[in-house]
């Protein structure tokens, strides 16, 4: 005469301490996982931005580049056809190793008796279906980004005009002082650089990011070189090991934390909820015996315990989602100030949180429920 | 109504002091009030649980309302128990999170005709009208046992198996409970009541005595006419 759902609700209210402790575990777990999910995404965005600021860690240059000269000059004096980027991008498996393929043409030039480095950057190519923003600058045709020392020398400001050999450019941005050769660099679009240097359709290198994210001791360079040799045998790859290592370590560290924290959190929550369910079953041994005596079957007994767990999961999932989201939105911007604006609630997580938390709680309570079903009612009902 | 022959149930030594029963045979007819005497640990509860389909015997045969509950599937046995047997326990076994009214209705399938009105009638007859919204923790022992009795009677079972139903009650409440069991018997129900006291003897048609799991005597008697208070 009273439904199983009403029985579960009344029992939850009666065993309020057990209910509260189970809910605390589920809410904390869901909040933690939702928070970690949002903050990990924020951390990745932040790391990508920081990596972008660090620069590309792979430089794919013509095979006949003289390494001595390359390191003395800072660029290759040889060229590849611009098609090499598309050739590399279209090869199977490229984006397992490389990403953000950016064609570049670099040369030392003189502007009004002043030496500077000209860097023309083409459109970056990312992996198919990759939603990541391309790294590096995108500089429109006819515009330029000017290094700090260069801008000071020519007294350039945003919007100023600058004639470079045979071409007029508008300064789109004056870069902040970097303390590196960046301060003497003039960035233009690839097409402008090719026109200025009279090297149409040519590039001096492809800048890229290494996707393997292996540290130096894991010898990523051999794998990277082997991958390139198959696709672009006329080129060689140089790895900026310090940058690559820093990026790999940062990423590995983040992944290691997640890979450790998530299963540990789930295991702890499962043990917690499972233990509370066992306690609940033990407390209700007499009740289970009575339901049996009244003619209730195993399905009904299992429903009382699994239904309670699923209901706790629904409540825990709902509250945990909002707590996790609120905490992430509250503290995330302080942790990741560079990408703070992109930290937003992920509403697609909500139904997943509800479904998975209910299933998780029911799974954690499965063994206790089976103990309840298998319990010998005679043991608790016998008076003597 | 109840026919059992050579019922035996042994417990493993790890079960401690709980004794089983050995070679118990007897018969109880429709409308009969059978009192089962025996000291604590003599096997009274074990026998009642076996008769109620709750504890499978090691050997022997049992027929309850023409069926052997242990020959049925688990779900059929549950349904059979719900329809045929009403239990009343010494420790009441009320559900702590349900009020009196819902405890009386507990175990009744949803949609049972007239269940609510019959429950109210029983609650009134058993003097629980002003306690029907209260929870078991707030009830006296006598009130709890009356709730348990109402729960057993509501299903109109063919047999009521009562295990020390007056063991925790004062004489007045014991008389109320026994009076209602007697009234149920007069309506055609069969009562098998286990006790180590003699309160129920005056209602008995027959008194059985168990000693260390063995049925040592079966005495027919004439019940003293009474009416429930």
XYZ file of C-alpha atoms in Angstrom:
613
model
C 0.000 0.000 0.000
C 3.052 2.179 0.116
C 5.322 2.389 -2.884
C 8.982 1.391 -2.828
C 9.892 4.998 -3.617
C 7.995 6.270 -0.573
C 9.599 3.581 1.579
C 13.042 4.669 0.378
C 12.283 8.320 1.094
C 10.979 7.557 4.575
C 13.936 5.320 5.367
C 16.367 8.000 4.157
C 14.728 10.497 6.479
C 14.778 8.015 9.351
C 18.449 7.070 8.810
C 19.388 10.700 8.329
C 22.966 10.346 9.525
C 23.716 7.494 7.129
C 21.945 9.434 4.372
C 23.892 12.623 5.097
C 27.249 10.834 5.225
C 26.549 9.081 1.927
C 25.447 12.345 0.350
C 28.550 14.137 1.619
C 30.745 11.496 -0.034
C 28.849 11.668 -3.323
C 28.624 15.458 -3.375
C 32.319 15.815 -2.558
C 33.274 13.305 -5.263
C 31.123 14.859 -7.970
C 32.149 18.380 -6.954
C 35.795 17.374 -7.059
C 35.506 15.670 -10.434
C 33.467 18.500 -11.976
C 35.866 21.055 -10.501
C 38.899 19.110 -11.706
C 37.329 18.757 -15.152
C 36.706 22.487 -15.454
C 40.035 23.474 -13.939
C 41.982 20.940 -16.009
C 40.456 22.411 -19.148
C 41.398 25.856 -17.833
C 44.899 24.646 -17.004
C 45.307 23.272 -20.529
C 44.179 26.561 -22.022
C 46.542 28.400 -19.722
C 49.417 26.035 -20.574
C 48.673 26.461 -24.274
C 48.815 30.190 -23.909
C 51.997 29.973 -21.886
C 53.462 27.519 -24.434
C 52.522 29.895 -27.197
C 54.365 32.612 -25.394
C 57.312 30.275 -24.950
C 57.273 29.606 -28.659
C 57.360 26.616 -30.947
C 59.641 23.812 -29.833
C 60.246 22.167 -33.213
C 61.878 23.760 -36.258
C 61.673 21.822 -39.492
C 64.307 23.210 -41.833
C 65.678 22.207 -45.265
C 67.874 19.138 -45.096
C 70.854 21.009 -46.530
C 70.816 23.607 -43.766
C 74.265 24.070 -42.251
C 73.707 23.554 -38.494
C 76.626 25.794 -37.526
C 75.308 28.624 -39.565
C 71.751 27.982 -38.450
C 72.669 28.387 -34.807
C 74.922 31.388 -35.470
C 72.325 33.186 -37.563
C 69.214 31.887 -35.858
C 67.579 30.806 -39.118
C 68.178 28.589 -42.130
C 69.568 30.256 -45.222
C 68.099 27.467 -47.346
C 64.478 27.213 -48.433
C 61.715 24.697 -48.951
C 58.678 25.049 -51.186
C 55.676 26.417 -49.292
C 53.844 23.245 -50.407
C 55.916 21.316 -47.853
C 53.485 22.413 -45.119
C 50.477 20.964 -46.909
C 52.502 17.857 -47.801
C 53.373 17.355 -44.142
C 49.848 18.163 -42.940
C 48.167 15.739 -45.326
C 50.356 12.765 -44.424
C 48.759 10.113 -42.233
C 49.896 10.232 -38.616
C 51.541 13.649 -38.816
C 49.354 15.132 -36.119
C 50.207 12.330 -33.745
C 53.704 13.790 -33.669
C 53.423 17.423 -34.777
C 50.843 20.150 -34.427
C 50.429 23.850 -35.173
C 52.451 23.584 -38.399
C 53.375 27.165 -39.229
C 55.312 28.043 -42.389
C 57.872 30.776 -41.866
C 60.426 32.650 -43.886
C 63.234 34.333 -41.924
C 66.120 36.497 -43.033
C 68.355 39.257 -41.715
C 67.580 42.498 -43.549
C 68.560 46.163 -43.315
C 66.000 48.871 -42.952
C 67.416 52.370 -43.258
C 70.905 51.225 -42.237
C 69.548 49.262 -39.315
C 69.917 45.453 -39.170
C 66.894 43.488 -38.103
C 65.346 40.056 -38.411
C 62.400 39.660 -40.746
C 59.997 36.815 -39.958
C 57.089 36.111 -42.251
C 54.473 33.808 -40.705
C 51.863 31.879 -42.680
C 48.616 30.351 -41.464
C 49.132 27.640 -38.852
C 47.672 24.247 -39.737
C 46.234 22.194 -36.881
C 45.048 18.584 -36.836
C 41.734 17.707 -38.512
C 38.876 18.244 -36.068
C 41.267 19.977 -33.689
C 39.460 22.834 -31.972
C 42.659 24.295 -30.553
C 43.414 27.858 -31.517
C 46.488 27.964 -33.765
C 49.563 29.080 -31.859
C 51.654 32.053 -32.904
C 50.562 35.309 -34.431
C 48.261 35.712 -37.350
C 49.391 38.806 -39.160
C 47.164 40.190 -41.902
C 48.658 41.099 -45.253
C 50.241 44.564 -45.259
C 50.616 44.737 -41.511
C 53.486 44.127 -39.113
C 54.327 43.393 -35.494
C 57.469 45.255 -34.518
C 59.998 44.296 -31.820
C 60.590 46.666 -28.932
C 64.103 47.957 -29.905
C 63.169 48.285 -33.538
C 60.061 50.273 -32.715
C 62.045 52.560 -30.430
C 64.739 53.092 -33.080
C 62.239 54.083 -35.746
C 59.882 55.719 -33.262
C 57.043 53.442 -34.308
C 53.669 53.190 -32.614
C 50.558 51.173 -33.337
C 49.188 52.414 -36.676
C 52.524 53.890 -37.863
C 53.693 53.250 -41.418
C 56.971 51.538 -42.154
C 58.623 51.057 -45.521
C 60.583 47.817 -45.707
C 62.718 47.603 -48.839
C 60.051 47.564 -51.568
C 56.932 47.346 -49.423
C 54.865 49.638 -47.184
C 53.551 48.122 -43.977
C 51.270 49.364 -41.207
C 52.380 48.623 -37.644
C 49.553 46.637 -36.125
C 51.315 46.081 -32.842
C 54.500 47.113 -31.068
C 55.688 44.150 -29.013
C 56.656 44.439 -25.370
C 60.317 44.298 -24.452
C 61.319 40.594 -24.489
C 65.023 40.772 -23.667
C 65.792 38.466 -26.611
C 66.357 38.801 -30.366
C 62.575 39.241 -30.491
C 63.212 42.913 -29.730
C 64.931 43.250 -33.115
C 62.366 41.271 -35.050
C 59.850 42.422 -37.595
C 56.917 40.048 -38.044
C 54.884 40.160 -41.255
C 52.590 37.829 -43.124
C 54.381 35.121 -45.072
C 53.271 36.636 -48.374
C 54.726 40.034 -47.426
C 58.012 38.474 -46.345
C 58.205 36.477 -49.603
C 57.579 39.661 -51.564
C 60.134 41.666 -49.578
C 62.793 38.933 -49.941
C 61.776 38.137 -53.521
C 61.357 34.481 -52.602
C 57.807 33.744 -53.795
C 56.421 30.373 -52.718
C 59.425 29.622 -50.527
C 59.802 29.172 -46.791
C 62.882 28.694 -44.663
C 61.284 26.510 -42.051
C 58.113 25.029 -40.605
C 57.643 25.860 -36.938
C 55.730 23.218 -34.989
C 54.858 21.859 -31.606
C 55.829 18.370 -30.579
C 52.750 16.324 -29.628
C 54.601 13.388 -28.131
C 55.225 15.346 -24.933
C 58.069 13.057 -23.933
C 60.909 14.298 -21.782
C 64.487 14.188 -23.098
C 65.305 10.938 -21.322
C 62.480 9.286 -23.279
C 64.280 10.183 -26.547
C 61.474 11.889 -28.442
C 63.821 13.256 -31.115
C 64.465 9.852 -32.673
C 60.727 9.276 -33.027
C 60.135 12.769 -34.373
C 62.933 12.439 -36.944
C 61.690 9.017 -38.031
C 58.192 10.417 -38.511
C 59.473 13.350 -40.578
C 61.752 11.215 -42.715
C 58.803 9.241 -44.029
C 56.804 12.305 -44.990
C 59.276 15.045 -45.817
C 62.671 13.543 -46.578
C 63.965 16.859 -47.909
C 63.746 18.375 -44.422
C 65.300 17.855 -41.023
C 63.938 18.662 -37.620
C 65.598 20.489 -34.754
C 64.135 20.363 -31.301
C 64.354 23.253 -28.878
C 64.950 20.809 -26.091
C 64.575 23.206 -23.168
C 61.182 24.378 -24.369
C 60.090 20.878 -25.351
C 61.153 19.459 -22.023
C 59.411 22.203 -20.080
C 56.231 21.662 -22.052
C 56.384 17.878 -21.768
C 57.069 17.995 -18.039
C 54.262 20.473 -17.449
C 51.824 18.324 -19.414
C 52.992 15.033 -17.905
C 52.763 16.505 -14.444
C 49.206 17.672 -15.049
C 48.200 14.319 -16.565
C 49.870 12.394 -13.753
C 47.975 14.360 -11.135
C 44.670 13.741 -12.922
C 45.463 10.080 -13.585
C 46.190 9.583 -9.888
C 43.568 11.830 -8.347
C 40.519 10.689 -10.339
C 40.745 6.927 -9.663
C 41.752 7.518 -6.057
C 38.777 9.814 -5.539
C 36.413 7.299 -7.143
C 37.864 4.429 -5.118
C 37.608 6.372 -1.854
C 34.017 7.376 -2.619
C 33.061 3.815 -3.609
C 34.541 2.452 -0.379
C 32.800 5.142 1.648
C 29.377 4.637 0.059
C 29.790 0.856 0.075
C 30.722 0.817 3.755
C 27.760 3.010 4.655
C 25.501 0.723 2.633
C 26.814 -2.308 4.505
C 26.161 -0.529 7.808
C 22.675 0.300 6.575
C 22.062 -3.347 5.674
C 23.290 -4.480 9.096
C 21.065 -1.944 10.852
C 18.099 -3.180 8.843
C 18.578 -6.927 9.248
C 15.414 -7.216 11.301
C 13.474 -5.178 8.756
C 14.755 -7.337 5.898
C 13.660 -10.456 7.780
C 10.266 -8.915 8.363
C 9.778 -8.019 4.681
C 10.594 -11.630 3.865
C 8.086 -12.857 6.441
C 5.477 -10.553 4.920
C 6.039 -12.212 1.557
C 8.324 -9.730 -0.187
C 10.633 -11.174 -2.814
C 14.330 -10.594 -3.539
C 13.583 -7.943 -6.170
C 11.778 -5.830 -3.597
C 14.630 -6.120 -1.075
C 17.203 -5.233 -3.760
C 15.048 -2.295 -4.866
C 15.049 -0.873 -1.330
C 18.853 -0.717 -1.270
C 19.778 -0.115 -4.920
C 16.930 2.377 -5.290
C 18.158 4.253 -2.253
C 21.692 4.315 -3.687
C 20.446 5.538 -7.074
C 18.359 8.253 -5.418
C 21.338 9.344 -3.325
C 23.322 9.401 -6.572
C 20.762 11.685 -8.218
C 20.806 14.094 -5.293
C 24.590 13.871 -4.886
C 25.132 14.337 -8.630
C 22.896 17.411 -8.766
C 24.310 19.131 -5.706
C 27.879 18.039 -6.507
C 27.678 19.411 -10.049
C 26.589 22.835 -8.834
C 29.068 22.887 -5.931
C 31.954 21.841 -8.209
C 30.995 24.348 -10.878
C 30.559 27.155 -8.353
C 33.897 26.456 -6.695
C 35.691 26.217 -10.058
C 34.135 29.458 -11.277
C 34.884 31.155 -7.971
C 38.534 30.174 -7.622
C 39.504 29.277 -11.218
C 40.025 32.863 -12.389
C 42.528 33.419 -9.551
C 44.414 30.248 -10.497
C 44.382 30.865 -14.238
C 44.291 34.630 -14.730
C 45.441 34.592 -18.370
C 42.478 32.544 -19.564
C 40.037 33.493 -16.785
C 37.393 34.725 -19.221
C 37.120 31.357 -20.932
C 36.370 29.504 -17.691
C 32.642 28.726 -17.918
C 30.136 26.204 -16.583
C 29.869 23.075 -18.716
C 26.158 22.275 -18.796
C 26.745 19.189 -20.936
C 28.359 17.671 -17.860
C 25.144 17.927 -15.821
C 23.164 14.981 -17.279
C 26.368 12.932 -17.330
C 26.988 13.774 -13.667
C 23.447 12.667 -12.731
C 23.555 9.450 -14.694
C 27.072 8.432 -13.746
C 26.680 9.308 -10.061
C 23.481 7.250 -9.795
C 25.125 4.321 -11.571
C 28.260 4.711 -9.452
C 26.306 4.813 -6.168
C 24.204 1.815 -7.209
C 27.380 -0.050 -8.147
C 28.974 0.799 -4.797
C 25.814 -0.426 -3.031
C 25.481 -3.536 -5.184
C 27.428 -5.869 -2.919
C 25.604 -4.697 0.251
C 22.275 -5.061 -1.592
C 23.166 -8.614 -2.547
C 24.100 -9.287 1.086
C 20.644 -8.035 2.048
C 18.978 -10.233 -0.574
C 20.935 -13.295 0.517
C 20.376 -12.703 4.226
C 18.772 -15.583 6.067
C 15.598 -14.040 7.563
C 15.231 -16.827 10.104
C 18.358 -15.638 11.904
C 16.856 -12.263 12.740
C 13.283 -13.375 13.378
C 13.973 -16.238 15.746
C 13.063 -15.367 19.307
C 14.913 -18.105 21.138
C -4.456 -26.966 7.314
C -0.988 -27.804 8.687
C 0.410 -31.239 8.270
C 4.003 -32.017 9.101
C 5.805 -35.268 9.403
C 9.268 -36.057 10.705
C 10.474 -32.452 10.373
C 14.145 -32.204 11.268
C 16.479 -29.268 11.217
C 20.033 -29.327 12.513
C 22.226 -26.282 13.026
C 25.974 -26.198 12.636
C 27.898 -26.063 15.936
C 28.895 -22.489 15.063
C 25.252 -21.523 15.536
C 25.930 -21.608 19.261
C 23.180 -22.523 21.661
C 20.363 -22.531 19.084
C 18.898 -26.010 18.904
C 17.142 -27.499 15.944
C 14.175 -29.797 15.884
C 14.134 -33.536 15.422
C 11.467 -35.765 13.903
C 8.567 -33.421 14.704
C 5.181 -34.562 13.400
C 1.751 -33.108 14.079
C -1.351 -31.771 12.403
C -3.376 -28.591 12.998
C -6.804 -28.165 11.493
C -8.669 -25.137 10.228
C -10.054 -23.107 13.145
C -7.760 -24.756 15.658
C -5.745 -22.908 18.330
C -2.568 -24.843 19.030
C -0.232 -23.781 21.807
C 3.363 -24.898 21.595
C 5.157 -25.066 24.910
C 8.829 -25.441 25.584
C 11.717 -23.836 27.357
C 13.871 -21.222 25.694
C 16.012 -22.931 23.082
C 13.730 -25.932 22.779
C 13.138 -25.315 19.069
C 9.755 -23.514 19.167
C 10.879 -20.609 16.967
C 12.672 -22.953 14.621
C 9.499 -24.978 14.145
C 7.374 -21.858 13.516
C 9.856 -20.527 10.962
C 9.890 -23.883 9.173
C 6.081 -23.953 9.145
C 6.011 -20.382 7.792
C 8.286 -21.222 4.870
C 11.168 -19.180 6.256
C 13.608 -21.939 7.194
C 14.017 -25.026 5.098
C 14.017 -28.279 7.075
C 16.791 -30.797 6.517
C 14.234 -33.558 6.165
C 10.573 -34.344 6.680
C 7.437 -33.285 4.859
C 5.268 -30.232 5.277
C 1.914 -29.314 3.853
C 0.462 -25.901 4.516
C -3.000 -25.289 3.072
C -2.232 -28.132 0.688
C 1.146 -26.818 -0.474
C 4.735 -27.507 0.468
C 6.251 -23.989 0.462
C 9.745 -25.417 -0.043
C 8.714 -27.078 -3.292
C 7.700 -23.716 -4.785
C 9.976 -21.303 -6.619
C 11.327 -18.428 -4.519
C 8.874 -15.918 -5.918
C 5.930 -18.330 -5.678
C 6.942 -19.147 -2.096
C 7.010 -15.406 -1.267
C 3.579 -14.944 -2.782
C 2.253 -18.025 -1.000
C 3.618 -16.770 2.322
C 2.081 -13.339 1.769
C -1.304 -14.922 1.085
C -1.367 -17.746 3.601
C 0.721 -16.941 6.669
C 0.641 -14.139 9.216
C 3.527 -13.791 11.646
C 3.519 -12.233 15.102
C 6.903 -12.033 16.829
C 7.980 -11.525 20.410
C 10.185 -8.615 19.327
C 7.333 -7.104 17.250
C 9.572 -6.352 14.244
C 7.837 -3.132 13.317
C 9.359 -0.945 10.643
C 10.810 2.009 12.536
C 10.325 4.605 9.801
C 6.639 3.886 9.214
C 3.840 5.143 11.440
C 1.300 2.786 12.994
C -1.103 2.955 10.061
C 1.580 2.242 7.466
C 3.065 -0.536 9.606
C -0.317 -2.225 9.611
C -0.517 -1.833 5.842
C 3.094 -2.953 5.281
C 3.560 -5.918 3.020
C 0.135 -5.630 1.497
C 0.322 -5.429 -2.301
C -0.622 -2.063 -3.806
C -4.234 -1.950 -4.892
C -5.525 -4.486 -2.355
C -9.285 -3.921 -2.203
C -10.641 -2.271 0.940
C -7.215 -2.529 2.616
C -7.307 0.990 4.002
C -10.777 0.680 5.493
C -9.994 -2.751 6.937
C -6.759 -1.375 8.401
C -8.663 1.468 10.048
C -11.185 -0.991 11.416
C -8.438 -3.161 12.906
C -6.634 -0.126 14.307
C -9.861 0.862 16.025
C -10.573 -2.668 17.292
C -7.084 -2.926 18.745
C -7.351 0.435 20.508
C -4.744 2.205 18.399
C -6.906 4.900 16.818
C -5.241 7.773 18.635
C -1.749 6.358 17.935
C -2.082 5.701 14.216
C 0.169 8.614 13.220
C 2.818 7.704 15.788
C 6.028 5.848 15.131
C 7.041 2.551 16.804
C 9.722 4.209 18.932
C 7.034 6.164 20.789
C 4.741 3.173 21.455
C 4.595 0.956 24.526
C 5.359 -2.758 24.192
C 1.656 -3.615 24.314
C 0.847 -1.087 21.602
C 3.667 -2.397 19.411
C 2.416 -5.938 19.693
C -1.104 -4.833 18.860
C 0.246 -3.109 15.729
C 2.066 -6.323 14.784
C -1.120 -8.286 15.369
C -3.159 -5.884 13.248
C -0.563 -6.238 10.485
C -0.883 -10.031 10.617
C -4.701 -9.977 10.742
C -5.112 -7.466 7.907
C -4.136 -10.003 5.265
C -6.773 -12.439 6.573
C -4.218 -15.244 6.417
C -5.183 -18.874 6.797
C -2.610 -19.414 9.535
C -1.124 -17.123 12.168
C 2.214 -18.220 13.566
C 2.823 -16.336 16.794
C 6.244 -16.621 18.397
C 6.105 -15.606 22.073
C 3.614 -12.804 21.241
C 2.991 -12.079 24.921
C 6.586 -12.552 26.079
C 7.198 -8.833 26.509
C 3.704 -7.792 27.568
C 1.989 -7.133 30.872
C -1.006 -9.380 31.693
C -3.590 -6.882 30.459
C -1.973 -6.418 27.074
C -1.271 -10.146 26.841
C -4.980 -10.819 27.365
C -5.898 -8.335 24.606
C -3.537 -9.977 22.120
C -4.651 -13.500 23.005
C -8.307 -12.462 22.858
C -7.875 -11.192 19.303
C -6.062 -14.357 18.262
C -8.934 -16.340 19.743
C -11.442 -14.242 17.802
C -9.472 -14.884 14.630
C -9.549 -18.605 15.359
C -13.321 -18.414 15.774
C -13.564 -16.854 12.310
C -11.929 -19.998 10.928
C -8.253 -19.159 11.142
C -5.609 -21.501 12.487
C -3.324 -20.271 15.256
C -0.054 -21.832 16.260
C 1.325 -19.961 19.239
C 4.715 -20.689 20.793
C 5.205 -19.692 24.411
C 7.007 -20.751 27.521
C 4.239 -19.367 29.733
C 0.715 -20.623 30.425
C -1.346 -17.508 29.555
C -2.501 -18.966 26.258
C -3.487 -22.365 27.555
C -7.095 -21.429 28.213
C -7.564 -20.601 24.516
C -5.913 -23.809 23.328
C -7.609 -26.669 21.514
C -4.380 -28.558 21.793
C -1.108 -28.126 23.648
C 2.126 -29.453 22.207
C 5.329 -29.627 24.183
C 8.818 -29.489 22.717
C 11.844 -30.517 24.679
C 15.310 -30.159 23.179
C 13.825 -30.136 19.688
C 11.700 -33.217 20.187
C 7.895 -33.173 20.383
C 7.312 -34.948 23.674
C 3.553 -34.528 24.159
C 0.351 -33.499 22.419
C -2.684 -32.930 24.646
C -6.161 -31.999 23.388
C -8.170 -29.650 25.595
C -11.299 -27.520 25.607
C -10.758 -23.761 25.386
C -12.415 -21.508 27.963
C -14.960 -19.240 26.193
C -13.725 -15.630 26.003
C -14.269 -12.544 23.910
C -11.612 -10.016 22.867
C -11.565 -6.792 24.817
